[in-house]
Amino acid sequence: MEASDPATSSSEDVRARWSAGLRDAAARAYASGHGADPPAPQPTRWRLDARSAATAAAVLAVLAAVAWWGLRAEPATPLAVVASASPSALPLTPAAGGAAAALIVHVSGAVRSPGLVELRVGARVADAIELAGGLGRRADESSVNLARPVADGEHIVVGRVDAAGAPVGSAATPARVDLNTADEAALETLPGVGEVLAARIVADREANGPFAAVEDLERVSGVGPSIVEAIADLATT
């Protein structure tokens, strides 16, 4: 056996005597104050009743659920893309089998708004004329087959009749129109010229005199180089 350190034993004896002195002093103070010796010390025990234990368990369960909810990964929500298109703005991309998804047709002659129109596949000449504003004044309905299906890229020319009801030219080769003598109805047979533009041409002619050349038509508001080029072979002065 190893010999104990004298210094360590001496220190422990001092602490033991000091603790015993404190206990004796406390016991005498209690006895003088209460007239009896202090009770023997009892070990402390922690005890929970059934209700407290149930409450503690419920609190722990709630804390665990909150912790799990905060740490779990939120599922990604896909974005719903909603696309809409106006019925008049049809896609021009080819459909299945190479067929055109829409038809572009040029309508001119005796219609109210000549120009390009966009139609669904299977549309008729009557549909194209309706999109071009409908038949103009003195339009010759017999110059076109209104029930015929239209083809992509074709040119539909609506002829017209004069005051006597006689056809003016033909739908395929319209008669040349004199810009200085033609009335509004005859001017409307020219490509790109509708009721409004025909009235402006007549008003300009009356205010500024006759046109020396077809190119002079550009002095009329609304007439540009494209219209002059379109009617160059169909009009005269």
Short mmCIF file of C-alpha atoms in Angstrom, two decimals:
data_model
loop_
_atom_site.label_atom_id
_atom_site.label_comp_id
_atom_site.label_asym_id
_atom_site.label_seq_id
_atom_site.Cartn_x
_atom_site.Cartn_y
_atom_site.Cartn_z
CA MET A 1 0.00 0.00 0.00
CA GLU A 2 1.16 3.49 -0.77
CA ALA A 3 1.74 5.89 2.12
CA SER A 4 -0.72 8.81 2.28
CA ASP A 5 0.54 12.34 1.85
CA PRO A 6 0.75 14.03 5.32
CA ALA A 7 -0.14 17.40 3.82
CA THR A 8 -3.29 16.04 2.12
CA SER A 9 -4.46 14.24 5.30
CA SER A 10 -3.95 17.34 7.36
CA SER A 11 -6.03 19.44 4.95
CA GLU A 12 -8.90 16.91 4.94
CA ASP A 13 -8.88 16.82 8.76
CA VAL A 14 -9.15 20.60 8.89
CA ARG A 15 -12.15 20.59 6.52
CA ALA A 16 -13.83 17.80 8.46
CA ARG A 17 -13.39 19.55 11.79
CA TRP A 18 -14.62 22.82 10.22
CA SER A 19 -17.74 21.16 8.81
CA ALA A 20 -18.44 19.42 12.11
CA GLY A 21 -18.09 22.71 13.92
CA LEU A 22 -20.56 24.37 11.62
CA ARG A 23 -23.10 21.56 12.13
CA ASP A 24 -22.73 21.78 15.90
CA ALA A 25 -23.14 25.56 15.83
CA ALA A 26 -26.25 25.27 13.65
CA ALA A 27 -27.73 22.57 15.94
CA ARG A 28 -27.17 24.72 19.08
CA ALA A 29 -28.73 27.76 17.36
CA TYR A 30 -31.80 25.71 16.36
CA ALA A 31 -32.15 24.21 19.86
CA SER A 32 -31.94 27.63 21.52
CA GLY A 33 -34.56 29.04 19.19
CA HIS A 34 -36.99 26.09 19.13
CA GLY A 35 -36.31 24.40 22.49
CA ALA A 36 -35.57 21.07 20.80
CA ASP A 37 -32.92 19.36 18.74
CA PRO A 38 -33.13 19.85 14.93
CA PRO A 39 -34.75 17.00 12.96
CA ALA A 40 -32.57 14.50 11.18
CA PRO A 41 -31.92 15.44 7.54
CA GLN A 42 -34.05 13.57 4.91
CA PRO A 43 -33.00 12.93 1.29
CA THR A 44 -34.85 15.09 -1.27
CA ARG A 45 -37.06 13.22 -3.72
CA TRP A 46 -38.70 14.65 -6.95
CA ARG A 47 -42.17 13.29 -7.64
CA LEU A 48 -44.64 14.18 -10.42
CA ASP A 49 -48.32 13.37 -10.26
CA ALA A 50 -50.14 11.83 -13.26
CA ARG A 51 -51.60 15.16 -14.52
CA SER A 52 -48.21 16.95 -14.48
CA ALA A 53 -46.58 14.05 -16.30
CA ALA A 54 -49.26 14.06 -19.01
CA THR A 55 -48.93 17.84 -19.47
CA ALA A 56 -45.16 17.60 -19.79
CA ALA A 57 -45.48 14.81 -22.38
CA ALA A 58 -47.97 16.87 -24.42
CA VAL A 59 -45.67 19.91 -24.41
CA LEU A 60 -42.73 17.80 -25.57
CA ALA A 61 -44.86 16.31 -28.38
CA VAL A 62 -45.92 19.79 -29.60
CA LEU A 63 -42.32 21.03 -29.55
CA ALA A 64 -41.20 18.00 -31.54
CA ALA A 65 -43.95 18.52 -34.15
CA VAL A 66 -43.07 22.22 -34.56
CA ALA A 67 -39.40 21.36 -35.00
CA TRP A 68 -40.20 18.70 -37.61
CA TRP A 69 -42.51 21.06 -39.58
CA GLY A 70 -39.93 23.84 -39.65
CA LEU A 71 -37.10 21.56 -40.81
CA ARG A 72 -38.94 19.57 -43.46
CA ALA A 73 -38.37 20.49 -47.13
CA GLU A 74 -41.27 22.25 -48.85
CA PRO A 75 -42.36 20.50 -52.07
CA ALA A 76 -41.85 22.46 -55.26
CA THR A 77 -45.07 23.77 -56.80
CA PRO A 78 -45.08 23.72 -60.64
CA LEU A 79 -46.08 26.95 -62.36
CA ALA A 80 -49.20 26.72 -64.52
CA VAL A 81 -48.68 28.49 -67.85
CA VAL A 82 -51.90 29.64 -69.41
CA ALA A 83 -51.70 30.77 -73.03
CA SER A 84 -54.48 32.59 -74.86
CA ALA A 85 -54.78 33.84 -78.37
CA SER A 86 -57.23 36.04 -80.16
CA PRO A 87 -59.36 34.17 -82.71
CA SER A 88 -58.25 36.67 -85.37
CA ALA A 89 -54.55 36.08 -84.63
CA LEU A 90 -54.04 32.52 -85.81
CA PRO A 91 -50.57 30.90 -85.74
CA LEU A 92 -48.87 30.76 -89.12
CA THR A 93 -46.74 27.70 -88.32
CA PRO A 94 -47.36 24.53 -90.33
CA ALA A 95 -49.78 22.04 -88.80
CA ALA A 96 -49.40 18.26 -88.67
CA GLY A 97 -48.73 16.73 -92.06
CA GLY A 98 -47.33 19.99 -93.47
CA ALA A 99 -50.74 21.63 -93.96
CA ALA A 100 -50.97 25.37 -93.36
CA ALA A 101 -52.55 26.31 -90.01
CA ALA A 102 -53.97 29.53 -91.52
CA LEU A 103 -54.61 31.03 -94.92
CA ILE A 104 -53.46 34.48 -96.05
CA VAL A 105 -55.56 35.86 -98.90
CA HIS A 106 -55.48 39.16 -100.79
CA VAL A 107 -58.94 40.64 -101.36
CA SER A 108 -59.35 43.68 -103.63
CA GLY A 109 -61.85 45.26 -105.97
CA ALA A 110 -65.35 46.27 -104.86
CA VAL A 111 -64.92 45.57 -101.13
CA ARG A 112 -65.01 48.08 -98.30
CA SER A 113 -61.54 47.32 -96.81
CA PRO A 114 -59.31 45.73 -99.45
CA GLY A 115 -56.08 44.12 -98.33
CA LEU A 116 -54.74 40.95 -96.74
CA VAL A 117 -57.03 38.83 -94.56
CA GLU A 118 -56.28 35.77 -92.44
CA LEU A 119 -58.63 32.80 -92.59
CA ARG A 120 -58.94 29.35 -91.10
CA VAL A 121 -58.33 26.34 -93.28
CA GLY A 122 -61.54 25.45 -95.13
CA ALA A 123 -62.83 29.05 -95.33
CA ARG A 124 -64.85 30.19 -98.35
CA VAL A 125 -64.60 33.24 -100.60
CA ALA A 126 -67.59 34.71 -98.76
CA ASP A 127 -65.58 34.56 -95.50
CA ALA A 128 -62.66 36.41 -97.08
CA ILE A 129 -64.94 39.14 -98.44
CA GLU A 130 -66.62 39.51 -95.04
CA LEU A 131 -63.24 40.06 -93.35
CA ALA A 132 -62.45 42.64 -96.03
CA GLY A 133 -65.43 44.70 -94.87
CA GLY A 134 -68.04 43.13 -97.12
CA LEU A 135 -69.09 43.99 -100.64
CA GLY A 136 -68.80 47.63 -101.69
CA ARG A 137 -71.39 49.71 -103.48
CA ARG A 138 -72.37 48.30 -106.89
CA ALA A 139 -70.27 45.19 -106.33
CA ASP A 140 -70.77 42.50 -108.93
CA GLU A 141 -71.43 39.35 -106.88
CA SER A 142 -71.43 37.26 -110.04
CA SER A 143 -67.76 38.11 -110.60
CA VAL A 144 -66.70 35.66 -107.88
CA ASN A 145 -67.92 32.31 -106.59
CA LEU A 146 -68.79 33.07 -102.97
CA ALA A 147 -69.03 29.37 -102.07
CA ARG A 148 -65.59 28.39 -103.38
CA PRO A 149 -62.98 27.33 -100.80
CA VAL A 150 -60.03 29.70 -100.75
CA ALA A 151 -56.40 28.72 -101.19
CA ASP A 152 -53.44 30.17 -99.31
CA GLY A 153 -51.84 33.10 -101.15
CA GLU A 154 -54.55 33.64 -103.73
CA HIS A 155 -55.88 37.01 -104.91
CA ILE A 156 -59.65 37.51 -104.91
CA VAL A 157 -60.80 40.43 -107.06
CA VAL A 158 -64.44 41.48 -106.73
CA GLY A 159 -65.73 43.17 -109.88
CA ARG A 160 -68.40 45.84 -109.99
CA VAL A 161 -71.24 47.10 -112.14
CA ASP A 162 -71.80 50.58 -113.49
CA ALA A 163 -74.88 52.73 -112.94
CA ALA A 164 -76.70 50.74 -115.62
CA GLY A 165 -75.88 47.42 -113.94
CA ALA A 166 -73.36 46.35 -116.56
CA PRO A 167 -70.12 44.74 -115.33
CA VAL A 168 -67.10 47.04 -115.35
CA GLY A 169 -64.30 44.90 -116.78
CA SER A 170 -63.87 41.40 -115.42
CA ALA A 171 -62.67 40.00 -112.15
CA ALA A 172 -59.51 38.61 -113.73
CA THR A 173 -58.59 41.67 -115.81
CA PRO A 174 -60.22 44.80 -114.39
CA ALA A 175 -60.71 47.73 -116.77
CA ARG A 176 -58.29 50.65 -116.46
CA VAL A 177 -59.78 53.38 -114.29
CA ASP A 178 -59.32 57.04 -115.24
CA LEU A 179 -58.34 58.83 -112.04
CA ASN A 180 -59.63 62.14 -113.38
CA THR A 181 -63.08 61.01 -114.49
CA ALA A 182 -63.95 57.93 -112.41
CA ASP A 183 -66.53 58.28 -109.66
CA GLU A 184 -66.02 56.92 -106.16
CA ALA A 185 -67.56 53.57 -107.00
CA ALA A 186 -65.16 53.03 -109.94
CA LEU A 187 -62.17 54.11 -107.83
CA GLU A 188 -63.08 51.50 -105.23
CA THR A 189 -62.35 48.74 -107.74
CA LEU A 190 -58.65 49.61 -107.54
CA PRO A 191 -56.46 47.56 -105.14
CA GLY A 192 -56.07 49.25 -101.78
CA VAL A 193 -58.76 51.86 -102.45
CA GLY A 194 -61.84 51.69 -100.25
CA GLU A 195 -64.80 54.02 -99.77
CA VAL A 196 -62.91 56.53 -97.59
CA LEU A 197 -59.88 56.73 -99.89
CA ALA A 198 -62.04 56.98 -103.01
CA ALA A 199 -63.87 59.96 -101.49
CA ARG A 200 -60.54 61.64 -100.70
CA ILE A 201 -59.33 61.16 -104.29
CA VAL A 202 -62.46 62.78 -105.69
CA ALA A 203 -62.26 65.65 -103.19
CA ASP A 204 -58.58 66.27 -103.96
CA ARG A 205 -59.26 66.19 -107.69
CA GLU A 206 -62.00 68.80 -107.33
CA ALA A 207 -59.89 71.03 -105.08
CA ASN A 208 -56.48 70.79 -106.81
CA GLY A 209 -57.29 69.87 -110.40
CA PRO A 210 -56.70 66.68 -112.38
CA PHE A 211 -53.84 64.27 -111.85
CA ALA A 212 -51.10 64.53 -114.48
CA ALA A 213 -49.85 61.01 -113.76
CA VAL A 214 -50.76 58.05 -111.60
CA GLU A 215 -47.86 58.97 -109.28
CA ASP A 216 -49.60 62.28 -108.48
CA LEU A 217 -52.10 60.23 -106.50
CA GLU A 218 -49.60 60.30 -103.62
CA ARG A 219 -50.67 63.87 -102.85
CA VAL A 220 -53.90 62.40 -101.45
CA SER A 221 -53.79 61.67 -97.74
CA GLY A 222 -53.58 57.92 -97.18
CA VAL A 223 -52.11 57.06 -100.58
CA GLY A 224 -48.53 55.83 -100.46
CA PRO A 225 -46.04 54.37 -102.93
CA SER A 226 -47.34 50.84 -102.32
CA ILE A 227 -50.86 51.74 -103.46
CA VAL A 228 -49.54 53.65 -106.49
CA GLU A 229 -47.45 50.63 -107.46
CA ALA A 230 -50.43 48.28 -107.04
CA ILE A 231 -52.70 50.32 -109.34
CA ALA A 232 -50.06 51.44 -111.87
CA ASP A 233 -51.30 48.94 -114.48
CA LEU A 234 -54.96 49.37 -113.62
CA ALA A 235 -55.36 53.16 -113.63
CA THR A 236 -54.72 55.98 -116.07
CA THR A 237 -54.98 59.79 -116.17
#
